[in-house]
PDB file of C-alpha atoms in Angstrom:
ATOM      1  CA  UNK N 116      -0.716  15.568   0.769  1.00 78.00           C
ATOM      2  CA  UNK N 117      -0.663  15.395   4.414  1.00 86.00           C
ATOM      3  CA  UNK N 118      -1.841  14.455   7.913  1.00 88.00           C
ATOM      4  CA  UNK N 119      -5.673  14.667   9.219  1.00 90.00           C
ATOM      5  CA  UNK N 120      -6.935  17.052  10.664  1.00 92.00           C
ATOM      6  CA  UNK N 121      -8.368  16.772  14.667  1.00 93.00           C
ATOM      7  CA  UNK N 122     -11.834  17.198  12.759  1.00 94.00           C
ATOM      8  CA  UNK N 123     -10.999  14.540  10.062  1.00 93.00           C
ATOM      9  CA  UNK N 124      -9.198  12.188  11.807  1.00 91.00           C
ATOM     10  CA  UNK N 125     -12.249  11.611  14.212  1.00 94.00           C
ATOM     11  CA  UNK N 126     -14.368  11.594  11.650  1.00 94.00           C
ATOM     12  CA  UNK N 127     -12.987   8.814  10.190  1.00 93.00           C
ATOM     13  CA  UNK N 128     -11.498   6.161  12.785  1.00 92.00           C
ATOM     14  CA  UNK N 129     -15.408   6.676  13.673  1.00 93.00           C
ATOM     15  CA  UNK N 130     -15.746   5.741  10.499  1.00 92.00           C
ATOM     16  CA  UNK N 131     -13.470   2.729  10.500  1.00 92.00           C
ATOM     17  CA  UNK N 132     -14.320   2.126  14.341  1.00 92.00           C
ATOM     18  CA  UNK N 133     -18.698   0.936  13.114  1.00 91.00           C
ATOM     19  CA  UNK N 134     -16.260  -1.752  11.434  1.00 91.00           C
ATOM     20  CA  UNK N 135     -13.762  -3.320  13.276  1.00 90.00           C
ATOM     21  CA  UNK N 136     -13.568  -1.811  16.600  1.00 87.00           C
ATOM     22  CA  UNK N 137     -11.436  -0.875  18.773  1.00 88.00           C
ATOM     23  CA  UNK N 138      -8.947  -2.907  16.701  1.00 88.00           C
ATOM     24  CA  UNK N 139      -7.822   0.253  14.811  1.00 88.00           C
ATOM     25  CA  UNK N 140      -5.394   0.211  16.442  1.00 87.00           C
ATOM     26  CA  UNK N 141      -3.359  -2.883  14.815  1.00 87.00           C
ATOM     27  CA  UNK N 142      -4.037  -1.501  11.543  1.00 86.00           C
ATOM     28  CA  UNK N 143      -1.814   1.816  13.204  1.00 81.00           C
ATOM     29  CA  UNK N 144       1.356  -0.578  15.244  1.00 83.00           C
ATOM     30  CA  UNK N 145       1.710  -2.560  13.141  1.00 83.00           C
ATOM     31  CA  UNK N 146       4.751  -5.231  13.636  1.00 84.00           C
ATOM     32  CA  UNK N 147       6.075  -5.082   9.892  1.00 85.00           C
ATOM     33  CA  UNK N 148       6.837  -1.357  10.745  1.00 80.00           C
ATOM     34  CA  UNK N 149       5.011   2.391  11.158  1.00 84.00           C
ATOM     35  CA  UNK N 150       2.187   3.189   9.205  1.00 88.00           C
ATOM     36  CA  UNK N 151       0.288   6.429   8.841  1.00 88.00           C
ATOM     37  CA  UNK N 152      -3.542   7.938   7.494  1.00 91.00           C
ATOM     38  CA  UNK N 153      -2.654  10.961   5.031  1.00 89.00           C
ATOM     39  CA  UNK N 154      -4.845  12.793   3.046  1.00 89.00           C
ATOM     40  CA  UNK N 155      -4.542  13.647  -0.709  1.00 85.00           C
ATOM     41  CA  UNK N 156      -7.231  14.890  -2.982  1.00 86.00           C
ATOM     42  CA  UNK N 157      -9.706  14.897   0.288  1.00 88.00           C
ATOM     43  CA  UNK N 158      -8.486  10.965  -0.117  1.00 90.00           C
ATOM     44  CA  UNK N 159      -6.717   9.173   3.345  1.00 93.00           C
ATOM     45  CA  UNK N 160      -4.287   6.433   2.024  1.00 91.00           C
ATOM     46  CA  UNK N 161      -3.333   3.902   3.914  1.00 91.00           C
ATOM     47  CA  UNK N 162       0.975   4.221   4.059  1.00 90.00           C
ATOM     48  CA  UNK N 163       3.729   2.371   5.582  1.00 86.00           C
ATOM     49  CA  UNK N 164       6.387   5.871   7.579  1.00 84.00           C
ATOM     50  CA  UNK N 165       9.414   4.682   5.551  1.00 85.00           C
ATOM     51  CA  UNK N 166       7.392   4.439   1.430  1.00 83.00           C
ATOM     52  CA  UNK N 167       6.004   8.194   2.863  1.00 81.00           C
ATOM     53  CA  UNK N 168       9.992   9.446   3.112  1.00 80.00           C
ATOM     54  CA  UNK N 169      10.122   8.657  -0.178  1.00 77.00           C
ATOM     55  CA  UNK N 170       6.777  10.096  -1.691  1.00 76.00           C
ATOM     56  CA  UNK N 171       7.818  13.794  -0.229  1.00 76.00           C
ATOM     57  CA  UNK N 172      10.688  14.089  -3.201  1.00 75.00           C
ATOM     58  CA  UNK N 173       6.876  13.839  -5.559  1.00 77.00           C
ATOM     59  CA  UNK N 174       5.752  17.478  -6.438  1.00 75.00           C
ATOM     60  CA  UNK N 175       1.856  17.341  -4.779  1.00 71.00           C
ATOM     61  CA  UNK N 176       0.366  18.403  -8.493  1.00 76.00           C
ATOM     62  CA  UNK N 177       2.316  14.569 -10.035  1.00 72.00           C
ATOM     63  CA  UNK N 178       1.314  12.730  -6.849  1.00 73.00           C
ATOM     64  CA  UNK N 179      -1.667  11.165  -7.542  1.00 72.00           C
ATOM     65  CA  UNK N 180      -2.710   7.863  -5.060  1.00 74.00           C
ATOM     66  CA  UNK N 181       0.425   5.685  -3.431  1.00 81.00           C
ATOM     67  CA  UNK N 182      -0.159   3.442  -0.275  1.00 85.00           C
ATOM     68  CA  UNK N 183      -3.480   2.243  -0.105  1.00 89.00           C
ATOM     69  CA  UNK N 184      -7.083   4.960  -0.504  1.00 89.00           C
ATOM     70  CA  UNK N 185      -9.039   3.935   2.668  1.00 92.00           C
ATOM     71  CA  UNK N 186     -11.585   6.286   1.435  1.00 91.00           C
ATOM     72  CA  UNK N 187     -13.253   9.908   0.202  1.00 92.00           C
ATOM     73  CA  UNK N 188     -14.421  13.083   1.686  1.00 93.00           C
ATOM     74  CA  UNK N 189     -17.100  14.131   0.540  1.00 92.00           C
ATOM     75  CA  UNK N 190     -19.152  18.039   0.339  1.00 93.00           C
ATOM     76  CA  UNK N 191     -20.257  17.921   3.260  1.00 94.00           C
ATOM     77  CA  UNK N 192     -16.958  16.745   5.390  1.00 91.00           C
ATOM     78  CA  UNK N 193     -18.605  13.023   5.407  1.00 93.00           C
ATOM     79  CA  UNK N 194     -16.081  10.045   5.154  1.00 93.00           C
ATOM     80  CA  UNK N 195     -17.140   7.284   2.218  1.00 91.00           C
ATOM     81  CA  UNK N 196     -15.525   4.076   3.185  1.00 91.00           C
ATOM     82  CA  UNK N 197     -13.640   2.777  -0.117  1.00 89.00           C
ATOM     83  CA  UNK N 198     -13.841  -1.452  -1.511  1.00 90.00           C
ATOM     84  CA  UNK N 199     -10.133  -0.779  -1.490  1.00 89.00           C
ATOM     85  CA  UNK N 200      -9.569  -1.034   2.013  1.00 91.00           C
ATOM     86  CA  UNK N 201     -11.071  -4.165   2.405  1.00 92.00           C
ATOM     87  CA  UNK N 202      -8.254  -6.164   2.340  1.00 92.00           C
ATOM     88  CA  UNK N 203      -7.119  -4.053   5.331  1.00 92.00           C
ATOM     89  CA  UNK N 204     -10.700  -4.128   6.996  1.00 92.00           C
ATOM     90  CA  UNK N 205     -12.051  -8.268   7.047  1.00 93.00           C
ATOM     91  CA  UNK N 206      -8.708  -9.836   9.133  1.00 92.00           C
ATOM     92  CA  UNK N 207     -10.673  -7.174  11.814  1.00 92.00           C
ATOM     93  CA  UNK N 208     -13.635  -7.847  11.739  1.00 91.00           C
ATOM     94  CA  UNK N 209     -15.857  -7.735  14.360  1.00 91.00           C
ATOM     95  CA  UNK N 210     -19.648  -8.288  12.868  1.00 93.00           C
ATOM     96  CA  UNK N 211     -19.939 -10.274   9.967  1.00 94.00           C
ATOM     97  CA  UNK N 212     -22.137 -12.073   6.996  1.00 94.00           C
ATOM     98  CA  UNK N 213     -22.037 -14.730   5.452  1.00 95.00           C
ATOM     99  CA  UNK N 214     -23.221 -14.780   2.148  1.00 95.00           C
ATOM    100  CA  UNK N 215     -25.404 -18.176   0.347  1.00 94.00           C
ATOM    101  CA  UNK N 216     -24.560 -18.487  -3.023  1.00 94.00           C
ATOM    102  CA  UNK N 217     -27.371 -17.690  -4.575  1.00 93.00           C
ATOM    103  CA  UNK N 218     -26.951 -13.998  -3.302  1.00 93.00           C
ATOM    104  CA  UNK N 219     -23.328 -12.987  -3.893  1.00 92.00           C
ATOM    105  CA  UNK N 220     -23.712 -12.084  -6.975  1.00 92.00           C
ATOM    106  CA  UNK N 221     -27.025  -9.982  -6.438  1.00 93.00           C
ATOM    107  CA  UNK N 222     -24.455  -8.021  -3.790  1.00 93.00           C
ATOM    108  CA  UNK N 223     -21.354  -7.850  -6.208  1.00 92.00           C
ATOM    109  CA  UNK N 224     -24.226  -6.281  -8.395  1.00 91.00           C
ATOM    110  CA  UNK N 225     -24.948  -3.071  -5.792  1.00 90.00           C
ATOM    111  CA  UNK N 226     -28.018  -4.627  -4.076  1.00 93.00           C
ATOM    112  CA  UNK N 227     -28.758  -4.448  -0.541  1.00 95.00           C
ATOM    113  CA  UNK N 228     -28.967  -8.487   0.847  1.00 94.00           C
ATOM    114  CA  UNK N 229     -32.217  -9.757   1.878  1.00 95.00           C
ATOM    115  CA  UNK N 230     -33.440 -12.403   4.009  1.00 95.00           C
ATOM    116  CA  UNK N 231     -33.066 -14.836   2.511  1.00 93.00           C
ATOM    117  CA  UNK N 232     -29.400 -14.658   1.053  1.00 92.00           C
ATOM    118  CA  UNK N 233     -28.153 -14.674   4.357  1.00 93.00           C
ATOM    119  CA  UNK N 234     -26.077 -17.764   5.158  1.00 91.00           C
ATOM    120  CA  UNK N 235     -25.370 -16.651   8.634  1.00 92.00           C
ATOM    121  CA  UNK N 236     -24.188 -13.035  10.686  1.00 93.00           C
ATOM    122  CA  UNK N 237     -22.456 -12.955  13.854  1.00 91.00           C
ATOM    123  CA  UNK N 238     -24.141 -13.011  17.002  1.00 91.00           C
ATOM    124  CA  UNK N 239     -25.151  -9.817  18.889  1.00 89.00           C
ATOM    125  CA  UNK N 240     -24.406  -7.701  15.593  1.00 91.00           C
ATOM    126  CA  UNK N 241     -26.974  -4.226  16.663  1.00 92.00           C
ATOM    127  CA  UNK N 242     -28.953  -2.549  14.191  1.00 93.00           C
ATOM    128  CA  UNK N 243     -27.332  -0.135  11.878  1.00 93.00           C
ATOM    129  CA  UNK N 244     -24.320  -1.985  12.950  1.00 93.00           C
ATOM    130  CA  UNK N 245     -20.739  -1.672  10.322  1.00 93.00           C
ATOM    131  CA  UNK N 246     -20.236  -5.169   8.387  1.00 94.00           C
ATOM    132  CA  UNK N 247     -17.936  -7.210   6.816  1.00 95.00           C
ATOM    133  CA  UNK N 248     -19.536  -9.553   3.890  1.00 95.00           C
ATOM    134  CA  UNK N 249     -18.380 -12.869   3.005  1.00 95.00           C
ATOM    135  CA  UNK N 250     -19.206 -15.387   1.174  1.00 94.00           C
ATOM    136  CA  UNK N 251     -19.669 -19.277   2.641  1.00 94.00           C
ATOM    137  CA  UNK N 252     -15.960 -19.974   2.351  1.00 94.00           C
ATOM    138  CA  UNK N 253     -15.205 -16.942   3.862  1.00 93.00           C
ATOM    139  CA  UNK N 254     -13.864 -14.850   1.363  1.00 94.00           C
ATOM    140  CA  UNK N 255     -14.688 -11.084   1.283  1.00 95.00           C
ATOM    141  CA  UNK N 256     -16.900  -9.292  -0.591  1.00 94.00           C
ATOM    142  CA  UNK N 257     -17.389  -5.840   0.278  1.00 94.00           C
ATOM    143  CA  UNK N 258     -18.798  -4.307   3.490  1.00 92.00           C
ATOM    144  CA  UNK N 259     -22.704  -3.222   4.410  1.00 94.00           C
ATOM    145  CA  UNK N 260     -24.626  -1.453   7.278  1.00 95.00           C
ATOM    146  CA  UNK N 261     -26.885  -4.048   9.587  1.00 95.00           C
ATOM    147  CA  UNK N 262     -30.650  -2.399   7.989  1.00 95.00           C
ATOM    148  CA  UNK N 263     -31.673  -5.339  12.061  1.00 93.00           C
ATOM    149  CA  UNK N 264     -30.250  -6.597  15.228  1.00 94.00           C
ATOM    150  CA  UNK N 265     -29.327 -10.536  14.895  1.00 93.00           C
ATOM    151  CA  UNK N 266     -32.421 -11.005  16.740  1.00 92.00           C
ATOM    152  CA  UNK N 267     -34.914  -9.308  14.331  1.00 91.00           C
ATOM    153  CA  UNK N 268     -33.073 -11.366  11.512  1.00 89.00           C
ATOM    154  CA  UNK N 269     -34.680 -14.788  13.039  1.00 88.00           C
ATOM    155  CA  UNK N 270     -37.622 -13.707  12.602  1.00 90.00           C
ATOM    156  CA  UNK N 271     -37.941 -11.521   8.967  1.00 91.00           C
ATOM    157  CA  UNK N 272     -39.725 -12.062   6.342  1.00 93.00           C
ATOM    158  CA  UNK N 273     -37.552 -13.968   3.533  1.00 91.00           C
ATOM    159  CA  UNK N 274     -37.711 -10.614   1.656  1.00 94.00           C
ATOM    160  CA  UNK N 275     -36.637  -7.865   4.264  1.00 94.00           C
ATOM    161  CA  UNK N 276     -33.328  -6.632   4.009  1.00 95.00           C
ATOM    162  CA  UNK N 277     -31.208  -7.482   6.756  1.00 95.00           C
ATOM    163  CA  UNK N 278     -28.033  -5.769   5.387  1.00 95.00           C
ATOM    164  CA  UNK N 279     -28.026  -2.060   3.168  1.00 96.00           C
ATOM    165  CA  UNK N 280     -24.982  -2.114   0.577  1.00 94.00           C
ATOM    166  CA  UNK N 281     -22.147   0.045   1.439  1.00 92.00           C
ATOM    167  CA  UNK N 282     -19.099  -0.873  -1.198  1.00 90.00           C
ATOM    168  CA  UNK N 283     -18.498  -4.804  -2.725  1.00 92.00           C
ATOM    169  CA  UNK N 284     -15.569  -6.480  -5.197  1.00 89.00           C
ATOM    170  CA  UNK N 285     -17.707  -5.330  -8.225  1.00 83.00           C
ATOM    171  CA  UNK N 286     -16.930  -1.868  -7.533  1.00 75.00           C
ATOM    172  CA  UNK N 287     -13.504  -2.265  -9.233  1.00 74.00           C
ATOM    173  CA  UNK N 288     -15.227  -2.674 -12.481  1.00 72.00           C
ATOM    174  CA  UNK N 289     -18.726  -0.747 -12.424  1.00 75.00           C
ATOM    175  CA  UNK N 290     -16.108   2.395 -10.961  1.00 71.00           C
ATOM    176  CA  UNK N 291     -12.764   1.810 -12.336  1.00 69.00           C
ATOM    177  CA  UNK N 292     -12.298   5.290 -13.460  1.00 69.00           C
ATOM    178  CA  UNK N 293     -13.152   7.310 -10.142  1.00 65.00           C
ATOM    179  CA  UNK N 294     -11.487   4.482  -7.044  1.00 59.00           C
ATOM    180  CA  UNK N 295      -7.659   6.207  -7.423  1.00 58.00           C
ATOM    181  CA  UNK N 296      -8.251   9.605  -9.716  1.00 51.00           C
TER     182      UNK N 296
END
């Protein structure tokens, strides 16, 4: 487990900024202690510095996971956010989409969001902006990328895609083998 390089940090924070904007600093500077991001086997973990000090004594080969996995770097060095980061990103989300109850199941199964399933969308959401997806009871279901801006969504056809699926809570079941290991 090691700190992220400058290039990795830049890529990682650009991805986080896409979803939570300037609130990224709130993840590191928390009132309950200092937190940091560490890389282990191409995965980025969010971990308290207190826990990090204890983890140093564990051999790298025997350490499978520590803290919360925020995502992984692909072989092409792009960063892919995992659903395990949702609980940390949702409170700081700047742009949100709320789903109608009829569209929740489709999204949790891994499908894109159609205009017919859109309950609400944050004002001034830009095209290709990272969004956190909620149900109408304000429970975070996942995240995606807005396929249309807020103004375009108002006049879109019912079967037009308004949000591209990135990750959802259904992945805990569909991809349980690959989320951590």
